[in-house]
Amino acid sequence: MSVESLGPGPGPGSEPGPLCPEHGQALSWFCCSERRPVCAACAGLGGRCRGHRIRRAEERAEELRNKIVDQCERLQIQSATITKYMADVLPGKNQRAVSMASAARELVIQRLGLVRSLCESEEQRLLEQVHDEEERAHQSILTQRAHWAEALQKLDAIRTSLVDMLTHLDDFQLIKELEIFERTEEAEGILDPQESEKLNFDEKCTRSPLLTQLWATAVLGTLSGTEDVRIDERTVSPFLQLSDDRRTLTFNAKKSKACTDGPERFDHWPNALATTSFQAGLHAWVVNVQNSCAYKVGVALGQLPRKGSGNDSRLGYNAFSWVFSRYDQEFRFSHGGQHEPLGLLRCPAQLGVLLDLQAQELLFYEPASGTVLHTHHASFPGPLFPVFAVADQTISIVR
C-alpha cells in the first residue's frame, strides 16, 4: 500500500485505542517490516516507516484471527489423534511388549537351559575321562610297582645264592658249579627301569572343543580389549611406522633413516614388541588386521634376537616366538620353524589373542563370531611379550 493512500485511521465511531507515543495518533496501521503497530504519521512520507510494507491494523488482526482459528483446528485434530493413539495403539503396544518379553524370557531360559545341560553333560564326561585317566595311570604305576618288587626279590635271591656259593664252595667245587652262569644270566635278564609315558597322567583328557569354545567366549566377554597393550618404540623395525598412541604399525618398504639403531630394535624383519610382558594369569587383547594381507600376531620371549636376517629373529621360525600369521589367503600357526596350516573360511577383520599362563595355553580367536581359530599348549619358559609383524598396510591394537 502506498503512503499517499493512508487515511487518518479509525472513524468517529471507533473506540479509542492506544496512541502513538511520538505523534499522539491512533495506532491504526501495522508495519510488516518492523512487525509493530504504527500511526498514519509514522507510515507517511516523513515517518520512520517510510518505504516499509504497511497494512491496516484490522486487516492484520483479521489475518491473525484466521491463523489462530486454523491453529486451533489443527490442535483439535492433533488432540484427537493423540487421544486415539493413547486409547487404541498404546494398549496394544503394551500387550505386545508383555507378550514379546514373555517369549524372550522363555527363549533365554530355554537356550541357557540347553547351555547348562550341555555344560553339565560335558562336565560329567570330562570328569569321568579324568577319573579314568587317573585310574589308568594309577594301575600302570601299581603294575610297575609289583613288577619291580618281584624283580627286587629275584635279584636279592640271586645275590644271596651267589654269596652262599662264594662262601661255602672250595675252588674245585666252584669251577664245576654251572649254576653260577645260570644265576648271572637270570640277573642280566632283569633290565633297569625306563621312562614310560604310560606312567604319566595325560592332560589331553581335559581338552574338549566345546569346553574351549564356552570358556573362551566367557573369558573374552570380560577380558577382551581390557589389556592396555602398547608397542615399545625402541623395538620397532625401521620398515615400520609407529603411531603417536603406540597402537598402530604401518609398513613402509623404504627403510626409515630416522630410527636410531639400539640393541632392542629389530633391524631387518618388520617386527615390534609390546612394552608389557606377562608371566602369570589370564590376558587378552585384540588386533585390527582387516587392512593387511601380510601380518603376524602372537607372543615372544624377551630374549628373541633382534638383529640380522636369519631365522633367529624371524617370528615363528625360532624357539622364542609363537605366532598366528597371514600371507595373502594363507593362514598358519608357527613356532620353532614348524608351520601348521589353518583352514580359515574367511579373513578375520580382528584377531584376538588369549593367553592363559596357568594352563600354559595360547589361543587365537575371532571376536566378531567368538570362533576359536587355533589353540596351542606349551610350557612357556619365561615371561611373554605380545609381538607383531606387518609387511602390508596397517595393523592396530584395539582400544
Coordinates of C-alpha atoms in Angstrom, one line a residue:
M1 CA 0.0 0.0 0.0
S2 CA 1.4 3.4 -0.9
V3 CA 2.0 6.1 1.7
E4 CA -0.4 8.5 0.0
S5 CA -3.3 6.1 0.4
L6 CA -3.0 6.1 4.1
G7 CA -6.1 7.5 5.8
P8 CA -6.4 9.2 9.1
G9 CA -7.3 6.0 10.9
P10 CA -10.5 4.9 12.6
G11 CA -13.6 7.0 12.1
P12 CA -15.5 9.0 14.7
G13 CA -17.5 5.9 15.8
S14 CA -14.4 3.8 16.6
E15 CA -13.4 3.0 20.1
P16 CA -10.3 4.9 21.2
G17 CA -7.2 2.6 21.3
P18 CA -3.5 3.0 22.1
L19 CA -1.9 6.1 20.7
C20 CA 1.5 6.6 19.1
P21 CA 3.9 7.9 21.7
E22 CA 5.6 10.0 19.1
H23 CA 2.6 11.6 17.2
G24 CA -0.3 11.0 19.6
Q25 CA -2.4 9.5 16.8
A26 CA -4.2 6.1 16.9
L27 CA -2.1 3.1 16.0
S28 CA -4.4 2.1 13.1
W29 CA -1.7 0.7 10.9
F30 CA 0.8 -2.2 11.0
C31 CA 4.4 -2.1 9.8
C32 CA 5.2 -5.5 8.4
S33 CA 8.9 -4.7 8.3
E34 CA 9.2 -3.7 11.9
R35 CA 6.3 -6.0 12.9
R36 CA 4.6 -3.5 15.1
P37 CA 1.5 -1.1 15.1
V38 CA 2.2 2.4 13.9
C39 CA 0.1 5.6 13.3
A40 CA -0.5 7.3 10.0
A41 CA 2.2 9.8 10.6
C42 CA 4.8 7.1 11.3
A43 CA 3.9 5.4 8.0
G44 CA 3.7 8.7 6.0
L45 CA 6.4 10.2 3.8
G46 CA 8.2 11.8 6.6
G47 CA 7.6 9.0 9.1
R48 CA 10.1 6.4 10.4
C49 CA 8.3 3.6 8.4
R50 CA 8.6 5.4 5.1
G51 CA 9.1 2.8 2.3
H52 CA 8.1 -0.1 4.6
R53 CA 5.3 -2.5 3.8
I54 CA 2.2 -1.1 5.6
R55 CA -1.2 -2.8 6.2
R56 CA -4.3 -1.7 8.1
A57 CA -4.3 -2.9 11.7
E58 CA -7.7 -4.5 11.3
E59 CA -6.6 -6.5 8.3
R60 CA -3.5 -7.7 10.2
A61 CA -5.8 -8.6 13.1
E62 CA -8.2 -10.5 10.9
E63 CA -5.3 -12.4 9.4
L64 CA -4.1 -13.4 12.8
R65 CA -7.6 -14.4 13.9
N66 CA -7.8 -16.7 10.9
K67 CA -4.4 -18.2 11.7
I68 CA -5.4 -18.7 15.3
V69 CA -8.7 -20.4 14.1
D70 CA -6.6 -22.7 11.8
Q71 CA -4.2 -23.4 14.6
C72 CA -7.0 -24.3 16.9
E73 CA -8.5 -26.7 14.4
R74 CA -5.0 -28.3 13.9
L75 CA -4.6 -28.6 17.6
Q76 CA -8.0 -30.2 17.9
I77 CA -7.2 -32.7 15.2
Q78 CA -3.8 -33.4 16.9
S79 CA -5.5 -33.9 20.2
A80 CA -8.0 -36.3 18.7
T81 CA -5.1 -38.2 17.1
I82 CA -3.2 -38.4 20.4
T83 CA -6.3 -39.4 22.2
K84 CA -6.9 -42.2 19.6
Y85 CA -3.3 -43.2 19.8
M86 CA -3.5 -43.5 23.6
A87 CA -6.7 -45.4 23.5
D88 CA -6.1 -47.7 20.6
V89 CA -2.4 -48.0 19.9
L90 CA -0.6 -47.9 23.3
P91 CA -2.7 -50.6 25.0
G92 CA -1.9 -52.9 22.0
K93 CA 1.8 -52.0 22.1
N94 CA 1.9 -52.7 25.8
Q95 CA 0.2 -56.0 25.3
R96 CA 2.6 -57.0 22.6
A97 CA 5.6 -55.8 24.7
V98 CA 4.4 -58.0 27.6
S99 CA 3.9 -60.9 25.2
M100 CA 7.2 -60.5 23.5
A101 CA 9.0 -60.1 26.8
S102 CA 7.5 -63.3 28.0
A103 CA 8.6 -65.0 24.8
A104 CA 12.1 -63.5 25.1
R105 CA 12.2 -64.7 28.7
E106 CA 11.3 -68.2 27.7
L107 CA 13.9 -68.1 24.9
V108 CA 16.6 -67.0 27.3
I109 CA 15.6 -69.7 29.8
Q110 CA 15.4 -72.3 27.1
R111 CA 18.7 -71.5 25.5
L112 CA 20.6 -71.1 28.7
G113 CA 19.0 -74.3 29.9
L114 CA 20.4 -76.0 26.9
V115 CA 23.8 -74.5 27.5
R116 CA 23.6 -75.6 31.2
S117 CA 22.6 -79.1 30.1
L118 CA 25.5 -79.2 27.6
C119 CA 27.9 -77.9 30.3
E120 CA 26.7 -80.4 32.8
S121 CA 27.0 -83.3 30.3
E122 CA 30.4 -82.1 29.2
E123 CA 31.5 -81.7 32.8
Q124 CA 30.4 -85.2 33.7
R125 CA 32.0 -86.6 30.6
L126 CA 35.3 -84.8 31.2
L127 CA 35.4 -85.6 34.9
E128 CA 34.8 -89.3 34.1
Q129 CA 37.5 -89.0 31.5
V130 CA 39.9 -87.5 34.1
H131 CA 38.9 -90.2 36.6
D132 CA 39.5 -93.0 34.0
E133 CA 42.9 -91.5 33.1
E134 CA 43.8 -91.2 36.8
E135 CA 42.8 -94.9 37.3
R136 CA 44.7 -96.0 34.2
A137 CA 47.9 -94.1 35.4
H138 CA 47.4 -95.5 38.9
Q139 CA 47.0 -99.1 37.7
S140 CA 50.0 -98.7 35.4
I141 CA 52.1 -97.5 38.4
L142 CA 50.8 -100.3 40.6
T143 CA 51.7 -102.9 37.9
Q144 CA 55.1 -101.4 37.6
R145 CA 55.5 -101.4 41.3
A146 CA 54.5 -105.1 41.5
H147 CA 56.8 -105.9 38.6
W148 CA 59.8 -104.2 40.1
A149 CA 59.1 -105.5 43.6
E150 CA 59.2 -109.0 42.1
A151 CA 62.4 -108.1 40.2
L152 CA 64.0 -106.9 43.5
Q153 CA 63.1 -110.2 45.2
K154 CA 64.7 -112.1 42.3
L155 CA 67.8 -110.0 42.4
D156 CA 68.0 -110.5 46.2
A157 CA 67.6 -114.3 45.8
I158 CA 70.3 -114.4 43.1
R159 CA 72.6 -112.3 45.2
T160 CA 72.0 -114.5 48.2
S161 CA 72.7 -117.6 46.2
L162 CA 75.9 -116.2 44.7
V163 CA 77.1 -115.1 48.1
D164 CA 76.4 -118.6 49.5
M165 CA 78.4 -120.2 46.7
L166 CA 81.2 -117.8 47.3
T167 CA 81.2 -118.6 51.0
H168 CA 80.8 -122.4 51.0
L169 CA 82.3 -123.8 47.8
D170 CA 86.0 -124.6 47.5
D171 CA 88.0 -123.9 44.4
F172 CA 87.2 -127.3 42.8
Q173 CA 83.5 -127.1 43.6
L174 CA 83.4 -123.5 42.4
I175 CA 84.8 -124.2 38.9
K176 CA 82.4 -127.1 38.5
E177 CA 79.3 -125.1 39.5
L178 CA 77.2 -124.3 36.4
E179 CA 74.6 -122.6 38.5
I180 CA 76.8 -119.5 38.6
F181 CA 76.3 -118.9 34.9
E182 CA 72.5 -119.5 35.2
R183 CA 72.2 -117.1 38.0
T184 CA 74.3 -114.5 36.2
E185 CA 72.2 -114.8 33.1
E186 CA 69.0 -114.5 35.1
A187 CA 70.2 -111.3 36.7
E188 CA 71.2 -109.8 33.4
G189 CA 67.7 -110.6 32.1
I190 CA 66.3 -108.1 34.6
L191 CA 66.6 -104.7 32.9
D192 CA 66.8 -101.3 34.6
P193 CA 63.6 -99.2 34.8
Q194 CA 62.9 -97.0 31.8
E195 CA 60.8 -93.9 31.5
S196 CA 57.4 -94.7 30.1
E197 CA 54.5 -92.4 29.1
K198 CA 52.1 -95.0 30.4
L199 CA 53.1 -93.9 33.9
N200 CA 52.2 -90.2 33.3
F201 CA 48.8 -88.6 33.6
D202 CA 47.7 -87.5 30.1
E203 CA 46.5 -83.9 30.4
K204 CA 44.9 -84.2 26.9
C205 CA 42.0 -85.9 28.6
T206 CA 40.6 -82.5 29.6
R207 CA 40.8 -81.0 26.1
S208 CA 37.3 -80.5 24.6
P209 CA 36.3 -78.3 21.7
L210 CA 33.0 -77.4 23.5
L211 CA 34.8 -76.6 26.8
T212 CA 37.4 -74.4 24.9
Q213 CA 34.7 -72.6 23.0
L214 CA 32.5 -71.9 26.0
W215 CA 35.4 -71.0 28.2
A216 CA 36.9 -68.7 25.6
T217 CA 33.6 -67.0 25.0
A218 CA 33.1 -66.4 28.7
V219 CA 36.6 -65.1 29.3
L220 CA 36.6 -62.9 26.2
G221 CA 33.3 -61.3 27.2
T222 CA 35.1 -60.0 30.3
L223 CA 38.7 -59.5 29.3
S224 CA 38.6 -58.6 25.6
G225 CA 40.3 -55.3 25.0
T226 CA 41.0 -54.6 28.7
E227 CA 44.7 -55.1 28.4
D228 CA 46.5 -51.9 27.8
V229 CA 48.9 -53.3 25.2
R230 CA 51.1 -50.7 23.6
I231 CA 54.2 -51.1 21.4
D232 CA 57.7 -50.4 22.6
E233 CA 59.0 -47.8 20.1
R234 CA 62.6 -48.9 20.9
T235 CA 61.9 -52.3 19.2
V236 CA 60.1 -51.1 16.1
S237 CA 61.7 -52.1 12.8
P238 CA 62.9 -49.2 10.6
F239 CA 60.5 -50.7 8.0
L240 CA 57.6 -49.8 10.3
Q241 CA 56.0 -46.5 11.3
L242 CA 54.5 -46.3 14.8
S243 CA 51.5 -44.1 15.6
D244 CA 51.6 -41.5 18.4
D245 CA 49.4 -43.6 20.6
R246 CA 51.8 -46.5 20.1
R247 CA 49.0 -48.8 19.0
T248 CA 49.3 -48.8 15.1
L249 CA 52.0 -50.2 12.9
T250 CA 52.3 -49.2 9.3
F251 CA 54.6 -50.9 6.8
N252 CA 56.9 -48.9 4.7
A253 CA 59.0 -50.7 2.1
K254 CA 61.6 -47.9 2.3
K255 CA 63.8 -48.2 5.4
S256 CA 63.5 -45.2 7.7
K257 CA 66.7 -43.3 8.4
A258 CA 65.1 -41.6 11.4
C259 CA 65.3 -44.7 13.5
T260 CA 68.3 -44.8 15.8
D261 CA 69.8 -48.3 16.0
G262 CA 69.7 -49.6 19.5
P263 CA 70.1 -53.1 21.0
E264 CA 66.3 -53.5 21.4
R265 CA 65.4 -52.6 17.8
F266 CA 64.7 -55.2 15.0
D267 CA 67.0 -54.2 12.2
H268 CA 65.7 -56.5 9.3
W269 CA 62.4 -58.2 9.9
P270 CA 59.3 -55.8 10.2
N271 CA 58.8 -56.8 13.9
A272 CA 57.9 -55.0 17.1
L273 CA 57.4 -56.0 20.7
A274 CA 54.9 -54.6 23.3
T275 CA 56.1 -52.7 26.3
T276 CA 54.5 -55.1 28.8
S277 CA 55.3 -58.7 29.4
F278 CA 53.1 -61.4 31.1
Q279 CA 54.3 -64.1 33.4
A280 CA 51.2 -65.2 35.2
G281 CA 47.4 -65.1 35.0
L282 CA 45.0 -64.7 32.1
H283 CA 45.4 -62.0 29.5
A284 CA 43.5 -61.0 26.3
W285 CA 44.0 -58.3 23.6
V286 CA 42.6 -57.7 20.1
V287 CA 44.3 -56.5 17.0
N288 CA 42.6 -54.9 14.0
V289 CA 44.0 -56.7 10.9
Q290 CA 41.4 -56.1 8.3
N291 CA 43.6 -53.7 6.3
S292 CA 46.6 -56.0 6.0
C293 CA 47.3 -59.1 3.8
A294 CA 50.6 -59.9 5.5
Y295 CA 51.0 -59.9 9.3
K296 CA 51.9 -61.9 12.3
V297 CA 50.4 -61.6 15.8
G298 CA 51.4 -63.6 18.9
V299 CA 53.8 -63.8 21.8
A300 CA 57.5 -63.9 22.2
L301 CA 60.2 -64.3 24.9
G302 CA 62.2 -61.2 25.7
Q303 CA 65.4 -62.9 24.6
L304 CA 64.2 -63.0 21.0
P305 CA 67.1 -61.9 18.9
R306 CA 66.7 -58.5 17.2
K307 CA 69.5 -58.3 14.7
G308 CA 70.1 -59.9 11.3
S309 CA 68.1 -61.6 8.5
G310 CA 68.4 -65.1 9.9
N311 CA 65.6 -67.2 11.4
D312 CA 66.6 -66.4 15.0
S313 CA 64.9 -63.0 14.7
R314 CA 62.1 -64.1 12.3
L315 CA 58.8 -64.6 14.1
G316 CA 57.7 -68.2 14.2
Y317 CA 61.0 -69.6 12.9
N318 CA 62.7 -70.0 16.3
A319 CA 62.1 -71.3 19.8
F320 CA 61.4 -67.7 21.1
S321 CA 58.1 -66.9 19.3
W322 CA 54.6 -68.3 18.8
V323 CA 52.6 -66.5 16.1
F324 CA 49.4 -66.6 14.1
S325 CA 50.3 -65.4 10.6
R326 CA 48.6 -64.4 7.3
Y327 CA 50.2 -64.1 3.9
D328 CA 47.6 -63.3 1.2
Q329 CA 44.9 -66.1 1.7
E330 CA 47.2 -68.4 3.6
F331 CA 46.8 -68.6 7.4
R332 CA 49.0 -70.7 9.7
F333 CA 50.4 -71.1 13.3
S334 CA 54.2 -71.1 13.6
H335 CA 56.7 -71.9 16.3
G336 CA 60.2 -73.2 16.1
G337 CA 60.2 -73.4 12.3
Q338 CA 57.1 -75.6 12.3
H339 CA 54.2 -74.2 10.4
E340 CA 50.7 -75.6 10.9
P341 CA 48.2 -74.5 8.1
L342 CA 44.9 -73.2 9.3
G343 CA 41.9 -73.7 7.1
L344 CA 40.0 -70.5 7.7
L345 CA 36.9 -69.9 5.6
R346 CA 37.2 -66.1 5.7
C347 CA 39.7 -63.5 6.6
P348 CA 39.1 -62.1 10.2
A349 CA 38.7 -58.4 10.5
Q350 CA 40.0 -58.6 14.0
L351 CA 42.3 -61.1 15.7
G352 CA 42.0 -61.8 19.4
V353 CA 44.8 -63.3 21.5
L354 CA 44.0 -65.1 24.8
L355 CA 47.0 -66.1 26.9
D356 CA 46.4 -68.4 29.9
L357 CA 49.7 -68.8 31.6
Q358 CA 48.3 -71.0 34.4
A359 CA 47.1 -73.6 31.9
Q360 CA 50.1 -72.8 29.6
E361 CA 47.7 -72.2 26.7
L362 CA 47.8 -69.7 23.8
L363 CA 44.5 -69.2 21.9
F364 CA 43.6 -67.2 18.8
Y365 CA 40.0 -66.2 18.1
E366 CA 37.7 -64.0 16.0
P367 CA 35.9 -61.5 18.3
A368 CA 33.1 -60.9 15.9
S369 CA 31.9 -64.5 16.0
G370 CA 33.7 -65.8 19.1
T371 CA 35.2 -68.6 16.9
V372 CA 38.4 -70.2 18.2
L373 CA 40.8 -70.2 15.3
H374 CA 43.7 -72.1 16.9
T375 CA 44.8 -73.3 20.3
H376 CA 48.4 -74.1 21.3
H377 CA 49.6 -75.8 24.5
A378 CA 53.2 -75.3 25.5
S379 CA 55.5 -75.0 28.5
F380 CA 56.5 -71.4 28.1
P381 CA 59.9 -70.9 29.6
G382 CA 59.6 -67.3 30.7
P383 CA 57.6 -64.0 30.6
L384 CA 55.9 -63.4 27.3
F385 CA 55.6 -60.2 25.3
P386 CA 52.8 -59.5 22.8
V387 CA 54.6 -59.4 19.4
F388 CA 53.7 -58.1 16.0
A389 CA 54.9 -58.0 12.4
V390 CA 53.3 -56.4 9.4
A391 CA 54.5 -56.4 5.7
D392 CA 51.5 -54.9 4.1
Q393 CA 49.4 -51.8 5.0
T394 CA 48.5 -51.4 8.7
I395 CA 47.5 -53.3 11.9
S396 CA 46.3 -51.7 15.1
I397 CA 45.8 -52.8 18.7
V398 CA 42.1 -52.2 19.6
R399 CA 41.5 -49.9 22.5

